[in-house]
mmCIF file of N, CA, C and O in Angstrom:
data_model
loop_
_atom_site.group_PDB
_atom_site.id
_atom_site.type_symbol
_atom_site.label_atom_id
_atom_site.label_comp_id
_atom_site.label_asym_id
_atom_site.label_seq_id
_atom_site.Cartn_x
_atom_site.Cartn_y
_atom_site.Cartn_z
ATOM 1 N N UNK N 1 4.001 8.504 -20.606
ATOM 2 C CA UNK N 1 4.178 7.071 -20.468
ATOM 3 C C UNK N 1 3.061 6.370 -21.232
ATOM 4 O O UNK N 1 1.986 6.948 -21.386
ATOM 5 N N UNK N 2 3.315 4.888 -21.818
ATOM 6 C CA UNK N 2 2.539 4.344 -22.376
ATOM 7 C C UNK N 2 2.033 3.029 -21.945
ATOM 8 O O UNK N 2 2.840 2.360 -21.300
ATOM 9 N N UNK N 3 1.288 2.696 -22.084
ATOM 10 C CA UNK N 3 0.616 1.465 -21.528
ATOM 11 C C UNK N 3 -0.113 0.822 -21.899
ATOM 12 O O UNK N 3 -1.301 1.138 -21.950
ATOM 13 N N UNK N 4 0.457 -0.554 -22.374
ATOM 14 C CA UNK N 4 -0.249 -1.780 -22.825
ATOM 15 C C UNK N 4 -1.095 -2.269 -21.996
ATOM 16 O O UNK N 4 -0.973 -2.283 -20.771
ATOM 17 N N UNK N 5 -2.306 -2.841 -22.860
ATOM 18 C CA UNK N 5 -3.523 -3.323 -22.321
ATOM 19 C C UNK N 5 -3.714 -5.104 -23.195
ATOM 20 O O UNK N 5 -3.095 -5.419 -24.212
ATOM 21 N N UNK N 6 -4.249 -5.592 -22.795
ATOM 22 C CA UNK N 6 -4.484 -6.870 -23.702
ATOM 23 C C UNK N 6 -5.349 -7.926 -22.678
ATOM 24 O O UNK N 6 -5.590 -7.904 -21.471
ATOM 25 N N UNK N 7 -5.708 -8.905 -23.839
ATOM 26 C CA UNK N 7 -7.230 -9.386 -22.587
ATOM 27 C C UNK N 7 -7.072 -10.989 -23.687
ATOM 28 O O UNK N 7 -6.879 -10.923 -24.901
ATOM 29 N N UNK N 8 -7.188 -12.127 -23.019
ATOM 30 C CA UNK N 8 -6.646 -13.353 -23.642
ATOM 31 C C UNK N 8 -8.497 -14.387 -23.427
ATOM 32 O O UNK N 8 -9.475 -13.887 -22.870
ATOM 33 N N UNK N 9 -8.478 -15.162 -23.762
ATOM 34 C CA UNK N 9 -9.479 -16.244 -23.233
ATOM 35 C C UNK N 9 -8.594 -17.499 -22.515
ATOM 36 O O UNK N 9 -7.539 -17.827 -23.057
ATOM 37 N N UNK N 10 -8.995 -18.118 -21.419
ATOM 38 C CA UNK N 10 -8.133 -18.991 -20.841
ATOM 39 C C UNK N 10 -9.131 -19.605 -20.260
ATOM 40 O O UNK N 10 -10.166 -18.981 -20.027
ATOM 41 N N UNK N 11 -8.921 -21.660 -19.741
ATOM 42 C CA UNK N 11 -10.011 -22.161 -19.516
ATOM 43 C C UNK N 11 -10.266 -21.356 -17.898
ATOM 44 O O UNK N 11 -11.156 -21.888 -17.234
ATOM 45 N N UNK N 12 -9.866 -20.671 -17.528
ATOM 46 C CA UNK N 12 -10.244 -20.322 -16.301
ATOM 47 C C UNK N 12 -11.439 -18.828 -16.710
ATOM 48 O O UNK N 12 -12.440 -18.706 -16.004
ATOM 49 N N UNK N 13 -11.239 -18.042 -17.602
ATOM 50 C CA UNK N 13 -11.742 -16.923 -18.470
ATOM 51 C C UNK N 13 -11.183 -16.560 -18.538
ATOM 52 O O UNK N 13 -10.133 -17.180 -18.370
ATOM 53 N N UNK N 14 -11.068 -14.649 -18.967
ATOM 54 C CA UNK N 14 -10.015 -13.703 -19.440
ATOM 55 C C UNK N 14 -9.398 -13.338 -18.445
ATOM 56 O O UNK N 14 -9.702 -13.075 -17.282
ATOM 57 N N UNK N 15 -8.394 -13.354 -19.097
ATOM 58 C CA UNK N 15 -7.348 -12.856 -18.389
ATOM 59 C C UNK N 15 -6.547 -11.356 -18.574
ATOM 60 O O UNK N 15 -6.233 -11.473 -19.759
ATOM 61 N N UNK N 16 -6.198 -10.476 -18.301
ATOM 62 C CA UNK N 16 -6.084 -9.143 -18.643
ATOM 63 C C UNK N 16 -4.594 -8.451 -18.423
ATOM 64 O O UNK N 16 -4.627 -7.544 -17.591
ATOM 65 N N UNK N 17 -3.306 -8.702 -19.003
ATOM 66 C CA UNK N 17 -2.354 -7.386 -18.697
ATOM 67 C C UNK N 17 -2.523 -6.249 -18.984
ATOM 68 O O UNK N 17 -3.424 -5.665 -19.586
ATOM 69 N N UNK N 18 -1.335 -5.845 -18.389
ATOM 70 C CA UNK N 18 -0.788 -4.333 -18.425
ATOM 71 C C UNK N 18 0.468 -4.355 -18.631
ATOM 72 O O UNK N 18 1.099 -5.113 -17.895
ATOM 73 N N UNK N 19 1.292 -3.515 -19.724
ATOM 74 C CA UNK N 19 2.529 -3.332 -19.834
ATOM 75 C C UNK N 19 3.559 -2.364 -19.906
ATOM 76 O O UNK N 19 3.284 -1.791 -20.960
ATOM 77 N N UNK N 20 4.380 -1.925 -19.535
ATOM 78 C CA UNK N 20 5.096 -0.751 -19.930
ATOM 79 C C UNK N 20 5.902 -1.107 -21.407
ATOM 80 O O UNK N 20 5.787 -2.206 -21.950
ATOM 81 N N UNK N 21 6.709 -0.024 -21.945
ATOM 82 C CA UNK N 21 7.412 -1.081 -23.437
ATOM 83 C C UNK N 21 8.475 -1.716 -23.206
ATOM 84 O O UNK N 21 9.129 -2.050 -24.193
ATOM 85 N N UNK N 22 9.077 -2.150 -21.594
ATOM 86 C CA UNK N 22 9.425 -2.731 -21.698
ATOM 87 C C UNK N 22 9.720 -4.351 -20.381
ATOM 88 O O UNK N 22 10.525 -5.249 -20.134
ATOM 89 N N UNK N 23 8.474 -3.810 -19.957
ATOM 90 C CA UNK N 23 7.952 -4.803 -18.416
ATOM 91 C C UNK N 23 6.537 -4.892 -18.618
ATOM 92 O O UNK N 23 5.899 -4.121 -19.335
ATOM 93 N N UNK N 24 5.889 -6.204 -17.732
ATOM 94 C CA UNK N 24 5.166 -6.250 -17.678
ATOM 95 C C UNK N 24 4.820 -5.874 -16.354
ATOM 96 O O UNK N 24 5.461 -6.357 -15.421
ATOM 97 N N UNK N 25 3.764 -4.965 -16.120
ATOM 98 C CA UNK N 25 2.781 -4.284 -15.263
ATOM 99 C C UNK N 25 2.379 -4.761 -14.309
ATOM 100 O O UNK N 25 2.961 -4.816 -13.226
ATOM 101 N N UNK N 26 0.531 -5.483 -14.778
ATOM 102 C CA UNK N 26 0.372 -6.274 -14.008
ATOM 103 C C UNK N 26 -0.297 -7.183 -14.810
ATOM 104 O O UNK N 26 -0.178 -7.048 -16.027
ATOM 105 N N UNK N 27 -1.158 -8.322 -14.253
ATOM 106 C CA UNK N 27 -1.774 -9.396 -14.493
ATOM 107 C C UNK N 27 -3.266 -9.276 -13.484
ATOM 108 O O UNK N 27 -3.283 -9.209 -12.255
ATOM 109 N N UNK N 28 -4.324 -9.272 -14.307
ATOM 110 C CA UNK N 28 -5.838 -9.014 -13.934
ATOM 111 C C UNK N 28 -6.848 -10.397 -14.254
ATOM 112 O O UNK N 28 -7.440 -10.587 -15.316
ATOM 113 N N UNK N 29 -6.874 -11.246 -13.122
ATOM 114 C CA UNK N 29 -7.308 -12.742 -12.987
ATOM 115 C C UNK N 29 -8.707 -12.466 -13.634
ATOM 116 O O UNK N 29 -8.938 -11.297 -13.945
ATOM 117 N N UNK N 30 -9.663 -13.410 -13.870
ATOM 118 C CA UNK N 30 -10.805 -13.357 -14.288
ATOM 119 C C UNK N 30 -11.574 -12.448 -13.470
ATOM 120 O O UNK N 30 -11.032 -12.033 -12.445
ATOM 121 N N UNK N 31 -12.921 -12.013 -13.791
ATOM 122 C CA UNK N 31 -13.434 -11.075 -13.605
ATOM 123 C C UNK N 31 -13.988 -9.865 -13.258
ATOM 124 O O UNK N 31 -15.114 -9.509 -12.908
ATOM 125 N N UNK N 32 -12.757 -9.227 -13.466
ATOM 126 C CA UNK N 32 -13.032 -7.707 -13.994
ATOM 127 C C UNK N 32 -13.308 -7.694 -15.093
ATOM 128 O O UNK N 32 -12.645 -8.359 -15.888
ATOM 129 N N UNK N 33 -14.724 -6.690 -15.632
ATOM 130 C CA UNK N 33 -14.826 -6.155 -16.910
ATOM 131 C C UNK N 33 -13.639 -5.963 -17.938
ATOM 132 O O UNK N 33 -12.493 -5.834 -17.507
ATOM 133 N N UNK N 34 -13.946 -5.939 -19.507
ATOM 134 C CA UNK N 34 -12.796 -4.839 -19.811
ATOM 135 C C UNK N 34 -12.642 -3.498 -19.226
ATOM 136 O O UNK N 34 -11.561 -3.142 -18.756
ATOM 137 N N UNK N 35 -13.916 -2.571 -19.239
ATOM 138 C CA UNK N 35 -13.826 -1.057 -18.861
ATOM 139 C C UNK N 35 -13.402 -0.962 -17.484
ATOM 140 O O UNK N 35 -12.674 -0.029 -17.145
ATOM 141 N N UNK N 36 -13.718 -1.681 -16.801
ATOM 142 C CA UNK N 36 -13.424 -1.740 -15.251
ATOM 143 C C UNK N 36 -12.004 -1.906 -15.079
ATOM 144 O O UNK N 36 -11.335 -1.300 -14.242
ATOM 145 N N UNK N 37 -11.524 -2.843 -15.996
ATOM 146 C CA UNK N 37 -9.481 -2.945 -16.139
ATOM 147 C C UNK N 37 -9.039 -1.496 -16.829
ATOM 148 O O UNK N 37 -8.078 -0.879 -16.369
ATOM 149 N N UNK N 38 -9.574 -1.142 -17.623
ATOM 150 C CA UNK N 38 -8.733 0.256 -18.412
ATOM 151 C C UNK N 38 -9.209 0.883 -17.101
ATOM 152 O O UNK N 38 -8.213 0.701 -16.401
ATOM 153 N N UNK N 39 -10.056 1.472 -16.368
ATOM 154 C CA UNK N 39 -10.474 2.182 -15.508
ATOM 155 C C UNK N 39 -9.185 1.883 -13.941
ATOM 156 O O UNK N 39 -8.633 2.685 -13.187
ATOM 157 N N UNK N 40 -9.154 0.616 -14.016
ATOM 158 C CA UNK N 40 -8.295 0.802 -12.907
ATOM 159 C C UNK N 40 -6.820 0.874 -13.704
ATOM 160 O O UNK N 40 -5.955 1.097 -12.858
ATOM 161 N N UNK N 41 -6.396 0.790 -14.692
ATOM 162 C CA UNK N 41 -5.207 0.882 -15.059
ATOM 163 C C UNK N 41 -5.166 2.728 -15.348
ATOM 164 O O UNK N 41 -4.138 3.352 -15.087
ATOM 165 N N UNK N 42 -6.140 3.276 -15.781
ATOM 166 C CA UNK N 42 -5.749 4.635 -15.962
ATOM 167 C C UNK N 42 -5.925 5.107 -14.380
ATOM 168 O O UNK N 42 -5.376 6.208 -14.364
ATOM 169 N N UNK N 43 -6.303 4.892 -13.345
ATOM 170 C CA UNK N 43 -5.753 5.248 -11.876
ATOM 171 C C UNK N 43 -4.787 4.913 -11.352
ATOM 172 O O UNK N 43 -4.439 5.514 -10.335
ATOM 173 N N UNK N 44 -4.089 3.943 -11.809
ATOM 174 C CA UNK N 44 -3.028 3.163 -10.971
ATOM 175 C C UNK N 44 -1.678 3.831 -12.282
ATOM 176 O O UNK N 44 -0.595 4.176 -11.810
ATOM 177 N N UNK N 45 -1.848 3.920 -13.505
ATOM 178 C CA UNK N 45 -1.051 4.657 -13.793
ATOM 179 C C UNK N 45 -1.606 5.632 -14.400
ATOM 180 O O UNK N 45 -1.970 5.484 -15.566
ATOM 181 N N UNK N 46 -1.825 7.104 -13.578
ATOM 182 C CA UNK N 46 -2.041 8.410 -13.936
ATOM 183 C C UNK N 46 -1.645 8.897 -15.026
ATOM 184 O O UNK N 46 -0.452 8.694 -15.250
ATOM 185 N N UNK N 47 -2.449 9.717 -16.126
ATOM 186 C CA UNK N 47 -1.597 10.517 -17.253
ATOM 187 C C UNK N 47 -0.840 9.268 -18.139
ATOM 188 O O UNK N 47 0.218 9.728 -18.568
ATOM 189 N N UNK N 48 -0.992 8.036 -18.505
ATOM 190 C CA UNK N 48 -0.343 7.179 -19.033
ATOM 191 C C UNK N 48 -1.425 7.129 -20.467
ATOM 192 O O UNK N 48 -2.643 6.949 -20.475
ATOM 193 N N UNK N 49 -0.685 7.309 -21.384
ATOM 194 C CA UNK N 49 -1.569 6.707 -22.308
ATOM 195 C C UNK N 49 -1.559 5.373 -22.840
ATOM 196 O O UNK N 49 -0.595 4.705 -23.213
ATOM 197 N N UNK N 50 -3.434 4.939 -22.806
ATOM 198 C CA UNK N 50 -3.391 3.528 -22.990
ATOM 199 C C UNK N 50 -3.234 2.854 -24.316
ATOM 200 O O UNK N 50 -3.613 3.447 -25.326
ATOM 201 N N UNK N 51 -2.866 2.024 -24.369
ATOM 202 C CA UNK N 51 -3.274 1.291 -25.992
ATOM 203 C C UNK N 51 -3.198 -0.335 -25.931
ATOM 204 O O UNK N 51 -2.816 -0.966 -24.946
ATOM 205 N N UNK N 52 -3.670 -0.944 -27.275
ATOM 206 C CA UNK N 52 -4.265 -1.997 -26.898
ATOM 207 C C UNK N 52 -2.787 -2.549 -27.735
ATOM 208 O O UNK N 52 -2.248 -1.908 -28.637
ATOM 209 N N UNK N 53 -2.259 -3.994 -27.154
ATOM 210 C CA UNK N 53 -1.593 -4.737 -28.017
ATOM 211 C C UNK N 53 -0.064 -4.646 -27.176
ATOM 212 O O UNK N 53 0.019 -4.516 -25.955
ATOM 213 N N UNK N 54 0.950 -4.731 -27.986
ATOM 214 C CA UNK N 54 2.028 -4.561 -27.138
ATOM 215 C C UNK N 54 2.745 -5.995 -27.322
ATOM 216 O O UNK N 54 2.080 -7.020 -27.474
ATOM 217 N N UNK N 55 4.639 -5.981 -27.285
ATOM 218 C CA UNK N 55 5.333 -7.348 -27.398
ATOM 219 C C UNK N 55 4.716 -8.262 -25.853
ATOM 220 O O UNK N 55 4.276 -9.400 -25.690
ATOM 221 N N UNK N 56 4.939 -7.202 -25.006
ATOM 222 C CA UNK N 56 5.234 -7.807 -23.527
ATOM 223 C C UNK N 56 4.167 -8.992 -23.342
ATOM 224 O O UNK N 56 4.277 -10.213 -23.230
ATOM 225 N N UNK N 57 2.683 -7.762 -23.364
ATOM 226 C CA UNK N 57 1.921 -8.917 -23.304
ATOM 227 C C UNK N 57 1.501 -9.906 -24.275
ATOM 228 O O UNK N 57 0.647 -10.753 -24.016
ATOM 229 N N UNK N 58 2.301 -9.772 -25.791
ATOM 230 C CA UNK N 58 1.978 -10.984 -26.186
ATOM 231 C C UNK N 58 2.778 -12.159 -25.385
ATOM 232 O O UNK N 58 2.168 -13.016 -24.745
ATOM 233 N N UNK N 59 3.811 -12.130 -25.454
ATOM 234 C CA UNK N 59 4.714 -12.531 -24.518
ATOM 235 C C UNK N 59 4.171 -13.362 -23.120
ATOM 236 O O UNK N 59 4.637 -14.425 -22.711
ATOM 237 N N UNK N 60 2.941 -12.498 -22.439
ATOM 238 C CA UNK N 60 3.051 -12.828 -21.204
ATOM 239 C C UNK N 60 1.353 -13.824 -21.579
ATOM 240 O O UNK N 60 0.669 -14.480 -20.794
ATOM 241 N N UNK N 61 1.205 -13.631 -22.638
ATOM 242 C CA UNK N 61 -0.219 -14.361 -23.276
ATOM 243 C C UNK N 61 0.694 -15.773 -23.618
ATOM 244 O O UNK N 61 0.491 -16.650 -22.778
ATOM 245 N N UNK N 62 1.321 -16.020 -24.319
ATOM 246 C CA UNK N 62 2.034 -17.004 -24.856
ATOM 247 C C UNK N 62 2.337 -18.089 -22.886
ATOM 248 O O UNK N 62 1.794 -19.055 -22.351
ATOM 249 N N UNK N 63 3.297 -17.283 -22.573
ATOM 250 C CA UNK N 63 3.573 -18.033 -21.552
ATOM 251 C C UNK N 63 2.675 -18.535 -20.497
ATOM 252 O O UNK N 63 2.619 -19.717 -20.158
ATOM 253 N N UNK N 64 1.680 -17.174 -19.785
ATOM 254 C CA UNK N 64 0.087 -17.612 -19.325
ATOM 255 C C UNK N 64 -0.280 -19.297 -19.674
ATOM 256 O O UNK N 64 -0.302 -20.287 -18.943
ATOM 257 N N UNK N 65 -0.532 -19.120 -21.044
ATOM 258 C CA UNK N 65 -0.986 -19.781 -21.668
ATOM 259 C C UNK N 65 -0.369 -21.305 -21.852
ATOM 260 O O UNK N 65 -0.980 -22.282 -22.285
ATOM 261 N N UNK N 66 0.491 -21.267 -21.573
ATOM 262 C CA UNK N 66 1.762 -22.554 -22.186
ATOM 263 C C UNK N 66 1.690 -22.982 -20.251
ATOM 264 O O UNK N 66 1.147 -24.044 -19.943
ATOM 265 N N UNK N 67 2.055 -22.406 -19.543
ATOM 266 C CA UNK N 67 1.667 -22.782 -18.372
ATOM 267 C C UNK N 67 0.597 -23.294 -17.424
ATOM 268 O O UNK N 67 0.662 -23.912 -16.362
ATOM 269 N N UNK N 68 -0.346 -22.862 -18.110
ATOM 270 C CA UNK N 68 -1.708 -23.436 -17.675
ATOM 271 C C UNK N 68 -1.806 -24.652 -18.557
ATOM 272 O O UNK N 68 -2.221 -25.623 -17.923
ATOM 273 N N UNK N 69 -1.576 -24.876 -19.699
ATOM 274 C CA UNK N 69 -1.855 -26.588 -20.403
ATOM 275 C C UNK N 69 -0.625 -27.010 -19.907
ATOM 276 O O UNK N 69 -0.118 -27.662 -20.820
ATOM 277 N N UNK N 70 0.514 -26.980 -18.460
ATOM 278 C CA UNK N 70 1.250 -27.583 -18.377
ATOM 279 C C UNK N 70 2.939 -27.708 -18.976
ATOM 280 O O UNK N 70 3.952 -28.338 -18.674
ATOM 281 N N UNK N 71 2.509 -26.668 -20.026
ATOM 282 C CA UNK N 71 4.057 -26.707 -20.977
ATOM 283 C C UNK N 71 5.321 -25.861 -20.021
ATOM 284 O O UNK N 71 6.507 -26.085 -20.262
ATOM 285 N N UNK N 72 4.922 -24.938 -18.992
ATOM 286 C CA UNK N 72 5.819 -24.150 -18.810
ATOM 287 C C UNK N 72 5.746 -24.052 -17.377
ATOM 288 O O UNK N 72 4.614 -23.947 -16.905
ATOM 289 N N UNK N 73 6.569 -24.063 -16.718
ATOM 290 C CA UNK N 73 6.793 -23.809 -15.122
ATOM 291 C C UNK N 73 7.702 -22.979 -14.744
ATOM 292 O O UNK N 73 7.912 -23.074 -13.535
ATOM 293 N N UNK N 74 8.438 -22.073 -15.358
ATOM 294 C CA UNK N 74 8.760 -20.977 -14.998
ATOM 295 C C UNK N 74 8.701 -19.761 -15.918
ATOM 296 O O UNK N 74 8.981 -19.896 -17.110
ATOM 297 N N UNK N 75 8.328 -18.518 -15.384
ATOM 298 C CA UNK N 75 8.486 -17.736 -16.488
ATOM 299 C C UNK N 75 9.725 -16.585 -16.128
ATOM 300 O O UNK N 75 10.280 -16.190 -15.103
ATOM 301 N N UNK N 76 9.831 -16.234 -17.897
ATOM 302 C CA UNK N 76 11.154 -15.395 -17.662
ATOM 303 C C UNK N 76 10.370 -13.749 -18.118
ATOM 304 O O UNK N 76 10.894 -13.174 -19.073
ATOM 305 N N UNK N 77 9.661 -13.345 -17.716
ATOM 306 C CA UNK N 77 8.971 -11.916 -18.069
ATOM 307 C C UNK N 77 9.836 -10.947 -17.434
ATOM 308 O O UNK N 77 9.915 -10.884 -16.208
ATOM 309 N N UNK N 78 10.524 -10.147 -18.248
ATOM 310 C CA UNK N 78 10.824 -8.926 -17.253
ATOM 311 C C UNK N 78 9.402 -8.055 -16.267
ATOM 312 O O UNK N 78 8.433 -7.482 -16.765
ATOM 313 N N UNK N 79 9.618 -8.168 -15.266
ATOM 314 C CA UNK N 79 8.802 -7.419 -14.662
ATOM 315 C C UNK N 79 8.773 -5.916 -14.012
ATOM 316 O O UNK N 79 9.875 -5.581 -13.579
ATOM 317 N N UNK N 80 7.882 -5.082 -13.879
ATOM 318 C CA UNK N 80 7.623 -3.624 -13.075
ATOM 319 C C UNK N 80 6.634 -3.707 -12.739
ATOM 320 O O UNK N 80 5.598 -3.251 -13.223
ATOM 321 N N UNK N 81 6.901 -4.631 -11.369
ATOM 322 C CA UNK N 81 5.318 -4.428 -10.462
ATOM 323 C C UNK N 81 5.578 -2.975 -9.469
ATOM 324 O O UNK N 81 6.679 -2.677 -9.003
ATOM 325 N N UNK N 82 4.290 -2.158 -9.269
ATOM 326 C CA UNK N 82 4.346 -1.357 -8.424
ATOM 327 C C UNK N 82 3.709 -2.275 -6.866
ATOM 328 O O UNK N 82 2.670 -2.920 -6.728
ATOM 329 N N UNK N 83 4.836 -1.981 -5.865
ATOM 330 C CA UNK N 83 4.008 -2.565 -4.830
ATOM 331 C C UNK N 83 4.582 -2.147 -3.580
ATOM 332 O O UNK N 83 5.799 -1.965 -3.582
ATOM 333 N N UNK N 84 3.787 -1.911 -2.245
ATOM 334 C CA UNK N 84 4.166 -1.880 -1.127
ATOM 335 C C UNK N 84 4.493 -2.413 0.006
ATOM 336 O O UNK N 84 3.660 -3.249 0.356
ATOM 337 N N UNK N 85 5.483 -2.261 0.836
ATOM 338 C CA UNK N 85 6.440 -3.349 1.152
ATOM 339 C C UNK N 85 5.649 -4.747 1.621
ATOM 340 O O UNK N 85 6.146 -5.834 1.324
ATOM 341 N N UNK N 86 4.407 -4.669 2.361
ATOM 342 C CA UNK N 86 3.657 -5.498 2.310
ATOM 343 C C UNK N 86 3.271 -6.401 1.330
ATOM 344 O O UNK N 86 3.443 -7.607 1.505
ATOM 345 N N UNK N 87 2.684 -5.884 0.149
ATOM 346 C CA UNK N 87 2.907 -6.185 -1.081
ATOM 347 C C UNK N 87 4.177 -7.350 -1.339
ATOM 348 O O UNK N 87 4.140 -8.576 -1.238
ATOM 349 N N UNK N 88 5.077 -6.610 -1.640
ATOM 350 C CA UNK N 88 6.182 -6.875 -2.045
ATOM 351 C C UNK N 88 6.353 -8.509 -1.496
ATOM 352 O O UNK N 88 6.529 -9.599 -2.042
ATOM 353 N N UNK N 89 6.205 -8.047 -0.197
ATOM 354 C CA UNK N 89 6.591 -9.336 0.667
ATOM 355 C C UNK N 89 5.704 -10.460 0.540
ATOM 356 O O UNK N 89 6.192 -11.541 0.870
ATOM 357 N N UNK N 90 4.011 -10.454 -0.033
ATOM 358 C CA UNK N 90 3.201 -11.524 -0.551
ATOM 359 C C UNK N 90 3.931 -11.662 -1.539
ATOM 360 O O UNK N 90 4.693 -12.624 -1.438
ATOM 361 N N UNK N 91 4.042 -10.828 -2.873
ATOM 362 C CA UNK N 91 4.744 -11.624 -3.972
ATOM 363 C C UNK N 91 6.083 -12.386 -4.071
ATOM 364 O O UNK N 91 6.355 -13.129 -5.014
ATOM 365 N N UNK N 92 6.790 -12.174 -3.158
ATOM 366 C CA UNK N 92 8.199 -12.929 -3.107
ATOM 367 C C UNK N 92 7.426 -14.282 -2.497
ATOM 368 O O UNK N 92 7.516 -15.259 -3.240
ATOM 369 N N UNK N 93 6.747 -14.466 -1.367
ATOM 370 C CA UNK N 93 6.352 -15.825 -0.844
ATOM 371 C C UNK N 93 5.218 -16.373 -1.784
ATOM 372 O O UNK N 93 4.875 -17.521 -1.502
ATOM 373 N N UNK N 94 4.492 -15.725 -2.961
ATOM 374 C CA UNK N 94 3.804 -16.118 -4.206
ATOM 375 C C UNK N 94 4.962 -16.649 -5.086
ATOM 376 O O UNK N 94 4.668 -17.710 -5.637
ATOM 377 N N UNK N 95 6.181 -16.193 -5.355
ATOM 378 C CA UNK N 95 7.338 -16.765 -6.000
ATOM 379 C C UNK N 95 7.639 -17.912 -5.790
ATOM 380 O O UNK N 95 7.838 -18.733 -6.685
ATOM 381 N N UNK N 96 7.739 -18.204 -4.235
ATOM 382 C CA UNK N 96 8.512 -19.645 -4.247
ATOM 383 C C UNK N 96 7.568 -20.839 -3.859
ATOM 384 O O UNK N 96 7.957 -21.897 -3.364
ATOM 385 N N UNK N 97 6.435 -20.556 -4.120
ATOM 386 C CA UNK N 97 5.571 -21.504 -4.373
ATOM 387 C C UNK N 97 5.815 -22.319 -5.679
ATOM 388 O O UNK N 97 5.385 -21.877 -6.744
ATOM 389 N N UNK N 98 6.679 -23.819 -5.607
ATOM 390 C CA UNK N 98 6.711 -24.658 -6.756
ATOM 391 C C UNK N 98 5.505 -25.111 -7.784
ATOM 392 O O UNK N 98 4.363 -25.523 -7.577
ATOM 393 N N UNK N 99 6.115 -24.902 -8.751
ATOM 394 C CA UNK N 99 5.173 -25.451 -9.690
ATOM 395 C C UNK N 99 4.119 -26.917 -9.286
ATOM 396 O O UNK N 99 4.609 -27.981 -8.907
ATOM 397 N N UNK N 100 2.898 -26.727 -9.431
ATOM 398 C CA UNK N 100 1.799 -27.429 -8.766
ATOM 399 C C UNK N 100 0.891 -27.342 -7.887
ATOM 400 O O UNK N 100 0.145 -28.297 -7.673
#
């Protein structure tokens, strides 16, 4: 398996995905290191090889990005979050939180 890495500047700071080739992973808020993000991305996906760049997260850089100056309020990213049902169940009630 392969796995996109990518790291943006945003007025909040960097911001960091992860991608498969054809979902996006996850999303790593300001501060974590870079090495500290490859470090938890090569634990969280075992045996994956990493590399830097990738469509998804340009993709998820573009939109990030267009959403925070306001341009965008929903995004259409295919996603592959790994998560547990707990999990799961914060991000669906993180979903329907309206724009603002």
């Amino acid at each position: 398996m392969r796995i996109y890495v990518h790291s943006f500047e945003t007025p909040f700071g960097i911001i960091r995905t992860a991608a498969t080739d054809t979902a996006l992973a996850m999303i790593d808020l300001p501060g974590r290191t870079e090495d500290a993000f490859r470090e938890y991305v090569l634990r969280r996906f075992a045996g994956a090889e990493i590399v830097d760049g990738g469509p998804i997260n340009a993709r998820a850089e573009e939109q990030i990005s267009a959403y925070l100056c306001g341009n965008l309020r929903a995004f259409d990213l295919p996603l592959d979050l790994k998560a547990n049902p707990f999990q799961a169940q914060v991000l669906r009630e993180v979903a329907a939180i309206p724009y603002g």
